[in-house]
XYZ file of N, CA and C in Angstrom:
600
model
N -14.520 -6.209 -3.108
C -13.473 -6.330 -2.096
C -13.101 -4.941 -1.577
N -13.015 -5.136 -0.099
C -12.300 -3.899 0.368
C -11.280 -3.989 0.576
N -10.452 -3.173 0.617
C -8.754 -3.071 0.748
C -8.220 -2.031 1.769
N -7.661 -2.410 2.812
C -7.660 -1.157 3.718
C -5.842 -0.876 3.491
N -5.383 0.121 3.268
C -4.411 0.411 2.588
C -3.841 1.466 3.593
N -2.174 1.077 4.274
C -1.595 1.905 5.569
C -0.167 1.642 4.972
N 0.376 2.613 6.072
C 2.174 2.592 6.225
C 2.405 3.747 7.264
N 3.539 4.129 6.807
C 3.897 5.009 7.933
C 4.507 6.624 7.599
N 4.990 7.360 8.236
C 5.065 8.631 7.454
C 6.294 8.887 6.827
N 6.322 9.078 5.397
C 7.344 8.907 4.196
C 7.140 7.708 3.810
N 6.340 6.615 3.739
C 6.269 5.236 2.932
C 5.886 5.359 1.785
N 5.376 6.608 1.370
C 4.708 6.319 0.108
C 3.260 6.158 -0.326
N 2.185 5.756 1.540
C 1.439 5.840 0.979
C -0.287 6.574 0.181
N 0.570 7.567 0.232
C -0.259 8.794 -0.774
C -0.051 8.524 -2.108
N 1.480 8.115 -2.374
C 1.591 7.732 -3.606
C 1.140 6.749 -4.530
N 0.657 5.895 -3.759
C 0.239 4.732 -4.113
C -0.968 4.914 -3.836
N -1.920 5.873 -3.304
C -2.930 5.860 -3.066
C -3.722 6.253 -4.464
N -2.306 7.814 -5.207
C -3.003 8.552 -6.222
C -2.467 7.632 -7.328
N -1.467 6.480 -7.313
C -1.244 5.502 -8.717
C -2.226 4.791 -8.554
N -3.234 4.331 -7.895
C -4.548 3.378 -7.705
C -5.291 4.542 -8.849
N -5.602 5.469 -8.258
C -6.473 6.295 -8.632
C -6.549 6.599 -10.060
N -5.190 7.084 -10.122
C -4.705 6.879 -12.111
C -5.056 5.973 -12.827
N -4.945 4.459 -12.137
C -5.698 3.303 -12.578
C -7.192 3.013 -12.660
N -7.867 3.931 -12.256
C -9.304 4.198 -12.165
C -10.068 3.350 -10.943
N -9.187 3.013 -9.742
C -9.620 2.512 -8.858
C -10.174 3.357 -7.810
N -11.246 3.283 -7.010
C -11.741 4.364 -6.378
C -10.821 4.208 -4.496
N -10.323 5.555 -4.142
C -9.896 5.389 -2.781
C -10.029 6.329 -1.879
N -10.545 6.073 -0.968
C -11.577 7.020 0.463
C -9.788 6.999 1.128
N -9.862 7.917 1.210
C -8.539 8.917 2.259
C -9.284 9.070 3.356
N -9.109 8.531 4.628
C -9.343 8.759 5.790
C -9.448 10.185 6.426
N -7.975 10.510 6.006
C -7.545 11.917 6.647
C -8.404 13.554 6.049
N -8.779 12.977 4.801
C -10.122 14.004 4.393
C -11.158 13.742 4.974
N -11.675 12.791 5.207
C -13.007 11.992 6.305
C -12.938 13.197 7.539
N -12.051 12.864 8.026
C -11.700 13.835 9.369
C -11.726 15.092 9.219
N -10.879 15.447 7.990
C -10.863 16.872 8.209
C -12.450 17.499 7.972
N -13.442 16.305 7.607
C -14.754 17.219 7.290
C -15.304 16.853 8.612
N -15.399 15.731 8.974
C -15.762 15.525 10.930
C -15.354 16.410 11.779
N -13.793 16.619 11.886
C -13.607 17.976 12.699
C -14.488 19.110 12.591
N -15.079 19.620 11.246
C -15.633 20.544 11.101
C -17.476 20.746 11.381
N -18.117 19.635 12.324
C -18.921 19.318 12.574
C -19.051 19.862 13.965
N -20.423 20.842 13.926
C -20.857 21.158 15.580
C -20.379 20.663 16.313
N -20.996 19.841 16.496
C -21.060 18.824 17.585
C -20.134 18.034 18.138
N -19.195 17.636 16.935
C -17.083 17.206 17.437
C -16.616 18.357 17.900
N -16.860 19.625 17.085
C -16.296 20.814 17.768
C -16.252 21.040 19.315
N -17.974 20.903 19.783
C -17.852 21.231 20.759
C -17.898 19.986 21.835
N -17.810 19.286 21.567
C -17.119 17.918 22.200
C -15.413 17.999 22.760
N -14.874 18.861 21.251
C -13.334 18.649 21.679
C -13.031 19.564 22.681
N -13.642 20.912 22.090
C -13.377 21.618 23.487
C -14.279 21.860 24.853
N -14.875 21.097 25.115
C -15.644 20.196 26.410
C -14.538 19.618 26.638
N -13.716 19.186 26.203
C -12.512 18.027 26.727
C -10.819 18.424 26.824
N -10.806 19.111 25.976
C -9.368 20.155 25.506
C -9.136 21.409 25.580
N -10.468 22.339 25.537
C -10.320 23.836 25.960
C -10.144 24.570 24.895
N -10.093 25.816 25.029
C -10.860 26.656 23.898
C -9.494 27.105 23.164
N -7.694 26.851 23.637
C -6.980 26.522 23.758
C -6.620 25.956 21.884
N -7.442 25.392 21.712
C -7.522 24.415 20.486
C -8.148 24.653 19.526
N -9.043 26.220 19.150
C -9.590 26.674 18.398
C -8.709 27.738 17.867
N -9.246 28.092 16.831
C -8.261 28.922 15.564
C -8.770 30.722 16.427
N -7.718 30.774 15.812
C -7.405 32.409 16.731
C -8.454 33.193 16.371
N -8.451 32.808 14.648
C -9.508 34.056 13.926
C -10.978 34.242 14.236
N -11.322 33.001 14.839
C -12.606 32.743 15.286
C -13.393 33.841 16.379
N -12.616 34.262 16.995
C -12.334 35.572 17.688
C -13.650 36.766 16.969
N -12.863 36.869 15.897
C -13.281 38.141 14.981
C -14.915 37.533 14.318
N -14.625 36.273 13.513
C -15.755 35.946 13.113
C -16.845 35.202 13.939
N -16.536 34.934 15.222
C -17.425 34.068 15.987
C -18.077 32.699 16.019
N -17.006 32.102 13.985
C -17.560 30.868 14.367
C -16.476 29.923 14.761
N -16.614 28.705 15.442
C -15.728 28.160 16.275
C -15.170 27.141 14.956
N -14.199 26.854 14.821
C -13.375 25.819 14.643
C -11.934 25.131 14.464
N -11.504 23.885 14.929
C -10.493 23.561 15.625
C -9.275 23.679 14.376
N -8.120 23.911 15.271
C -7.010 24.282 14.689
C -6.353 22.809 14.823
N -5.475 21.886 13.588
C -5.521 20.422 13.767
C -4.104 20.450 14.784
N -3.532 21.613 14.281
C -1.714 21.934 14.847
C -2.018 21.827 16.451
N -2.660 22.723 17.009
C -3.063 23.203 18.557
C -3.702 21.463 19.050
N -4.178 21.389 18.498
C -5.364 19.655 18.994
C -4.386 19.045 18.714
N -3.126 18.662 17.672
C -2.193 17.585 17.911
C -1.295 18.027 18.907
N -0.702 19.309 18.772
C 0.526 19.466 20.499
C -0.029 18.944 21.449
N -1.983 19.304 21.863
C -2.298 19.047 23.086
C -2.384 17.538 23.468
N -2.892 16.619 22.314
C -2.242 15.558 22.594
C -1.397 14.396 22.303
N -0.385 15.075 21.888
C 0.592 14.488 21.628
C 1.552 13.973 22.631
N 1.398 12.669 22.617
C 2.389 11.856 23.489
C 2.062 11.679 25.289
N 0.231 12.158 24.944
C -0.391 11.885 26.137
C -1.488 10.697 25.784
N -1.078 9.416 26.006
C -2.190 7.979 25.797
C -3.303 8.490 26.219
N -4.006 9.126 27.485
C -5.062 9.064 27.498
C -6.040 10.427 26.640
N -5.395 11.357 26.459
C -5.776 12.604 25.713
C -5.794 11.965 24.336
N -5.038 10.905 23.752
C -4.927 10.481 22.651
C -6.307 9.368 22.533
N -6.432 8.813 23.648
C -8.191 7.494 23.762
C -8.857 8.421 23.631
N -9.122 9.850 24.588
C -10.445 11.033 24.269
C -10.716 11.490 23.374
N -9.809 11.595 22.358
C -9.568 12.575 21.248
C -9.968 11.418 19.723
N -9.623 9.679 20.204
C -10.578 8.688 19.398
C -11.958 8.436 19.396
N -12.011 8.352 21.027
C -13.460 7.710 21.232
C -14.472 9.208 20.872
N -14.145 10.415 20.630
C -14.928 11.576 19.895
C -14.508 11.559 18.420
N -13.516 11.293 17.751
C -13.514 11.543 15.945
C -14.222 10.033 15.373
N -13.573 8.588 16.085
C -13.764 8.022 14.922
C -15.078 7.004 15.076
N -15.869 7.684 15.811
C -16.893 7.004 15.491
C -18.168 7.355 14.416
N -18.140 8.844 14.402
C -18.186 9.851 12.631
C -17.152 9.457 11.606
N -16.112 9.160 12.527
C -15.001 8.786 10.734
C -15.649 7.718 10.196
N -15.991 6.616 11.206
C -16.004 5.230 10.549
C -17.649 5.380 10.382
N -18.204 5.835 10.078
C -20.174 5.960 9.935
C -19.917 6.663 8.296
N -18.933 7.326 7.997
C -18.836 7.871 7.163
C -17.796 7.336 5.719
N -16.830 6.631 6.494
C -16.147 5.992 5.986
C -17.162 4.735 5.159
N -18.062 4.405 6.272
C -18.528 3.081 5.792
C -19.962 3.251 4.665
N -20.400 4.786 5.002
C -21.616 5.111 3.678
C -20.482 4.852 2.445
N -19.430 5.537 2.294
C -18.842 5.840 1.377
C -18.578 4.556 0.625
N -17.989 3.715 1.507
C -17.511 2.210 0.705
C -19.065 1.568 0.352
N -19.983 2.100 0.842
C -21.589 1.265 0.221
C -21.641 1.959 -0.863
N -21.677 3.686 -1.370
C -21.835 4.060 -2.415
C -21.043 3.620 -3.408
N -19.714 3.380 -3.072
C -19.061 2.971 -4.209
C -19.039 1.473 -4.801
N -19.517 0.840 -3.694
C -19.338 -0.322 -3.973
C -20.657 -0.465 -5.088
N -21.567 0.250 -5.227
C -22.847 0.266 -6.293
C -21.929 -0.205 -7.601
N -20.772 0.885 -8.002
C -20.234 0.779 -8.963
C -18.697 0.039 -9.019
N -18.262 -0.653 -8.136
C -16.765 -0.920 -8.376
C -16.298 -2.287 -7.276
N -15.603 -3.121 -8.256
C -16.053 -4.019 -7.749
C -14.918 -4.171 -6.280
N -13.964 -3.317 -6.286
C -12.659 -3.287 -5.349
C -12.718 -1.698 -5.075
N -12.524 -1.881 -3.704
C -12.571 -0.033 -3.004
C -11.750 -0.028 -2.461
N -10.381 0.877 -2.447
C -9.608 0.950 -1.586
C -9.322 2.121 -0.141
N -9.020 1.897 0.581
C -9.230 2.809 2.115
C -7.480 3.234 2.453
N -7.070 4.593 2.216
C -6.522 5.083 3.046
C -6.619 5.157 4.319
N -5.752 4.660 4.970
C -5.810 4.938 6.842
C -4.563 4.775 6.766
N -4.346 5.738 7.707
C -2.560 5.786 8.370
C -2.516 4.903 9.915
N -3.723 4.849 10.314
C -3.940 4.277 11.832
C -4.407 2.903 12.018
N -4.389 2.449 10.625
C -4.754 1.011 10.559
C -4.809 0.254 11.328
N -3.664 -0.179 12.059
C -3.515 -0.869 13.012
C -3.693 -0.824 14.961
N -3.224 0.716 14.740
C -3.389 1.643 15.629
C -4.800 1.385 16.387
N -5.827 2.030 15.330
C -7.018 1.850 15.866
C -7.589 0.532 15.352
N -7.029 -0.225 15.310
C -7.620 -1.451 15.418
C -9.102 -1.619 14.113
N -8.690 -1.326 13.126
C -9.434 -1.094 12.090
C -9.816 -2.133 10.940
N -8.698 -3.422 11.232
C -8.267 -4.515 10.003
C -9.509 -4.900 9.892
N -10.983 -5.595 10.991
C -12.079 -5.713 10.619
C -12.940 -4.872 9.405
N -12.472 -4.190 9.427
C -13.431 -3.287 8.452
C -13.326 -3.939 7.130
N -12.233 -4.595 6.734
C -11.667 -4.744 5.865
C -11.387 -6.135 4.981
N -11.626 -6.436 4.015
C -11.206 -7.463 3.375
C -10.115 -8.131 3.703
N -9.570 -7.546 3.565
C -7.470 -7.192 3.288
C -6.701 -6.141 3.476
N -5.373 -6.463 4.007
C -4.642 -5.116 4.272
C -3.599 -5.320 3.753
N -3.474 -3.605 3.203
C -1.875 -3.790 2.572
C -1.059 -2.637 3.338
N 0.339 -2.985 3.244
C 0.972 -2.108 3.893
C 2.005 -0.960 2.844
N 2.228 -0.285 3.053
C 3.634 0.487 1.814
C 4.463 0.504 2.786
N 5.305 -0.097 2.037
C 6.499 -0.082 3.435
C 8.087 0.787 2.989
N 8.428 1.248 3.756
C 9.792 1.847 3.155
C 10.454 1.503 4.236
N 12.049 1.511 4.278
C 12.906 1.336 5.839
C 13.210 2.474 6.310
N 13.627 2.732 7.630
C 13.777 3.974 8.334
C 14.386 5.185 7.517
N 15.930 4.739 7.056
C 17.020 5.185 6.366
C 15.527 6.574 4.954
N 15.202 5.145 4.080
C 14.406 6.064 3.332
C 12.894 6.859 4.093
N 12.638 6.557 4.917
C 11.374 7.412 5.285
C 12.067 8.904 6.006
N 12.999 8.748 6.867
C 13.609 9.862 7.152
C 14.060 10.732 5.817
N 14.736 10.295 4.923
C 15.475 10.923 3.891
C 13.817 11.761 3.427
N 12.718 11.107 2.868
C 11.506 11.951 2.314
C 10.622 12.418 2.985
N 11.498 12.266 4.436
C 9.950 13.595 4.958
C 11.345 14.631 5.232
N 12.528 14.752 5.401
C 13.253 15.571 5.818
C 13.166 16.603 4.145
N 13.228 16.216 2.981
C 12.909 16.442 2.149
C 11.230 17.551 1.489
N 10.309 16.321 2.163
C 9.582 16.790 1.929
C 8.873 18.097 2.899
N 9.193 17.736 4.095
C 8.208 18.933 5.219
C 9.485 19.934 5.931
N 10.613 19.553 5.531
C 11.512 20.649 5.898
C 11.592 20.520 7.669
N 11.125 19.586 7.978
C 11.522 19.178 9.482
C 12.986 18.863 9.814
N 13.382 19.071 11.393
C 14.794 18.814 11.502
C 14.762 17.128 11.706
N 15.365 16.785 11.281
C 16.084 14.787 11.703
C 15.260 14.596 13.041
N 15.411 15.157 13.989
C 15.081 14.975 15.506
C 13.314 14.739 15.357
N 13.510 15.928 14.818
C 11.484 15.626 14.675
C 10.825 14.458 13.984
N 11.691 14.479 12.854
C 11.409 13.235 12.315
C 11.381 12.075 12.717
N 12.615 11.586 13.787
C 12.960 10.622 14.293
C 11.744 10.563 15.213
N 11.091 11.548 15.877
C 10.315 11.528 17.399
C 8.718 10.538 16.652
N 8.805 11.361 15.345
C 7.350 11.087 14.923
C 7.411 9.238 14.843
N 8.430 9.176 13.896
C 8.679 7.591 13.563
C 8.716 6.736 14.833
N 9.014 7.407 16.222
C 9.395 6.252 17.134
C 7.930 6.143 18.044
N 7.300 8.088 17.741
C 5.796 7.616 18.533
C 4.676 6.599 17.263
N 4.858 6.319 16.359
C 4.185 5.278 15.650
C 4.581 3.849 15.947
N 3.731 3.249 15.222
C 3.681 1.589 15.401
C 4.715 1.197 14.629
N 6.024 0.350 15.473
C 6.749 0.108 14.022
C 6.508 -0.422 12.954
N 7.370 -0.277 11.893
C 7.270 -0.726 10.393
C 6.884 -2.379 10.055
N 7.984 -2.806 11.189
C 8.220 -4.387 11.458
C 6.847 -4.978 11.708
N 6.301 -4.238 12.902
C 5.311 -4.984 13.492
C 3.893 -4.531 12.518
N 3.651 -3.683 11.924
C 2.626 -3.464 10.630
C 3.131 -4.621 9.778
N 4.189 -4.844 9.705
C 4.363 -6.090 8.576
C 3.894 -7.560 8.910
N 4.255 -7.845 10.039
C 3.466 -8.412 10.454
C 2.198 -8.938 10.295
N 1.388 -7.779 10.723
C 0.298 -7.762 10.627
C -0.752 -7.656 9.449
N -0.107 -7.071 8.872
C -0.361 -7.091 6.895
C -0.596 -8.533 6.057
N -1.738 -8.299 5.576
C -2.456 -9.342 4.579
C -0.592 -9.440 3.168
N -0.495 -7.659 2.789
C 0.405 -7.999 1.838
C 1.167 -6.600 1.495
N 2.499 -6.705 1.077
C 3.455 -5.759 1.972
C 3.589 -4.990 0.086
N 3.613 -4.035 -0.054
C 4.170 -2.697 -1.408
C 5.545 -2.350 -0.814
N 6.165 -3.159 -1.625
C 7.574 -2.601 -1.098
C 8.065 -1.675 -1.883
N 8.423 -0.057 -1.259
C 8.804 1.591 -1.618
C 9.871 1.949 -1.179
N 10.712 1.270 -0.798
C 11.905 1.736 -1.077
C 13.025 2.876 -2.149
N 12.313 2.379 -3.329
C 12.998 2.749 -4.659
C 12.552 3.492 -5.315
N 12.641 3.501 -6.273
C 12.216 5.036 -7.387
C 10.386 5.057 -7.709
N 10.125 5.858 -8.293
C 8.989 5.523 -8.889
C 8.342 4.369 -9.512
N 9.413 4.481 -10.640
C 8.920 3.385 -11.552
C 9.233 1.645 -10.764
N 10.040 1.579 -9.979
C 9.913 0.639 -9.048
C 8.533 0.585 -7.975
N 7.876 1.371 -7.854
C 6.797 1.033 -7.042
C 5.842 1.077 -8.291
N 5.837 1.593 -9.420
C 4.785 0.772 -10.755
C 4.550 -0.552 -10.725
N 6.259 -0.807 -10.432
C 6.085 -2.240 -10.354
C 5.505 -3.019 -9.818
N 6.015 -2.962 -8.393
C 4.993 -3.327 -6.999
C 3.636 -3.156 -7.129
N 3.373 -1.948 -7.488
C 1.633 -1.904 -7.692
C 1.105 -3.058 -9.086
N 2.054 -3.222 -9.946
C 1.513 -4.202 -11.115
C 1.079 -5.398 -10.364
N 2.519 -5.623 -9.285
C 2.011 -7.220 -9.279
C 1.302 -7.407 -8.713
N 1.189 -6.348 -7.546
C -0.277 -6.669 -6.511
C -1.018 -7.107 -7.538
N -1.274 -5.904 -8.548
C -2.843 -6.166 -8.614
C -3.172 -7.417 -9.883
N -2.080 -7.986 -10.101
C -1.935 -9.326 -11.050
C -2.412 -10.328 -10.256
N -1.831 -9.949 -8.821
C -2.187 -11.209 -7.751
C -3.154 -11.316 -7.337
N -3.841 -10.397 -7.121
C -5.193 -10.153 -6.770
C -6.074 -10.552 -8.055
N -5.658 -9.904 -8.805
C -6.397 -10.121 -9.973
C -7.831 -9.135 -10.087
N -7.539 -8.280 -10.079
C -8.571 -7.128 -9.569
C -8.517 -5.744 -10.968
């Protein structure tokens, strides 16, 4: 079984990604996928064919080899829809070629693989997938742990949460909801019963 495993930013789900892991369950993080795709010729020079040189790391200068800065490539498109379709239809068609060797290798050995993606829904990804779970936290707590955690002001925080998909409507859409609200040992919990229910 595959398990494609999302939420939103402060839900928790990293945390639940590395309590799988503790459990000896194997889980492909998307967002490492990428960060090794970005670093590929050929996306490189794709992005800046499309975004400008604008978007490469300063130091590159000195050493001459090119590669993209993720900070500079998210300002440029941030909160522009169509810079945001250009900037898909070039990463994730390497994410998901890569994503998908990965779930064949593992699947040799294990009988349940689980998939980090934050864009689950976003990019329209639930096919890939067996099942989806969501980590869900409510506004109140996702603001409180990223203001916490990344030292951002409230405002920023708020901007990020309102340019995502809401919480509501991922629930929705979710095979089956990790509710993170609460302490640690309260999401032990949550993770027990999933995986009682599943039986996995």
């Amino acid at each position: 079984m595959v398990i494609g495993l999302t939420g939103g930013i402060g839900t928790g789900k990293s945390t639940v990604s590395r309590k799988l892991r503790e459990k000896g369950y194997p889980v492909i993080d998307l967002d490492i996928i990428s960060r090794e795709v970005i670093t590929y010729p050929e996306v490189i020079d794709e992005l800046v064919r499309n975004f400008g040189n604008e978007i490469l790391e300063e130091q590159n200068e000195i050493s001459g080899k090119k590669s993209i800065s993720r900070n500079k490539l998210q300002q440029t498109v941030f909160k522009d829809e169509k810079k945001v379709a250009v900037l898909n239809s070039i990463m994730h068609p390497p994410i998901i070629e890569e994503m998908r060797r990965q779930i064949k290798e593992l699947r040799k050995d294990y009988k349940t693989v689980f998939v980090e993606v934050q864009l689950l829904f976003e990019v329209k990804l639930e096919k890939e997938f067996d099942m989806t779970v969501l980590v869900y936290a409510d506004r109140k707590t996702q603001i409180e742990r990223v203001l916490k955690r990344d030292g951002r002001s409230e405002g920023e925080v708020q901007e990020i949460i309102n340019a995502q998909m809401s919480m509501d409507e991922k629930r929705k859409l979710s095979n089956y909801i990790i509710e993170n609200n609460g302490n640690s040992e309260m999401l032990d919990l949550e993770i027990e019963k999933f995986i009682k229910k599943l039986g996995i």
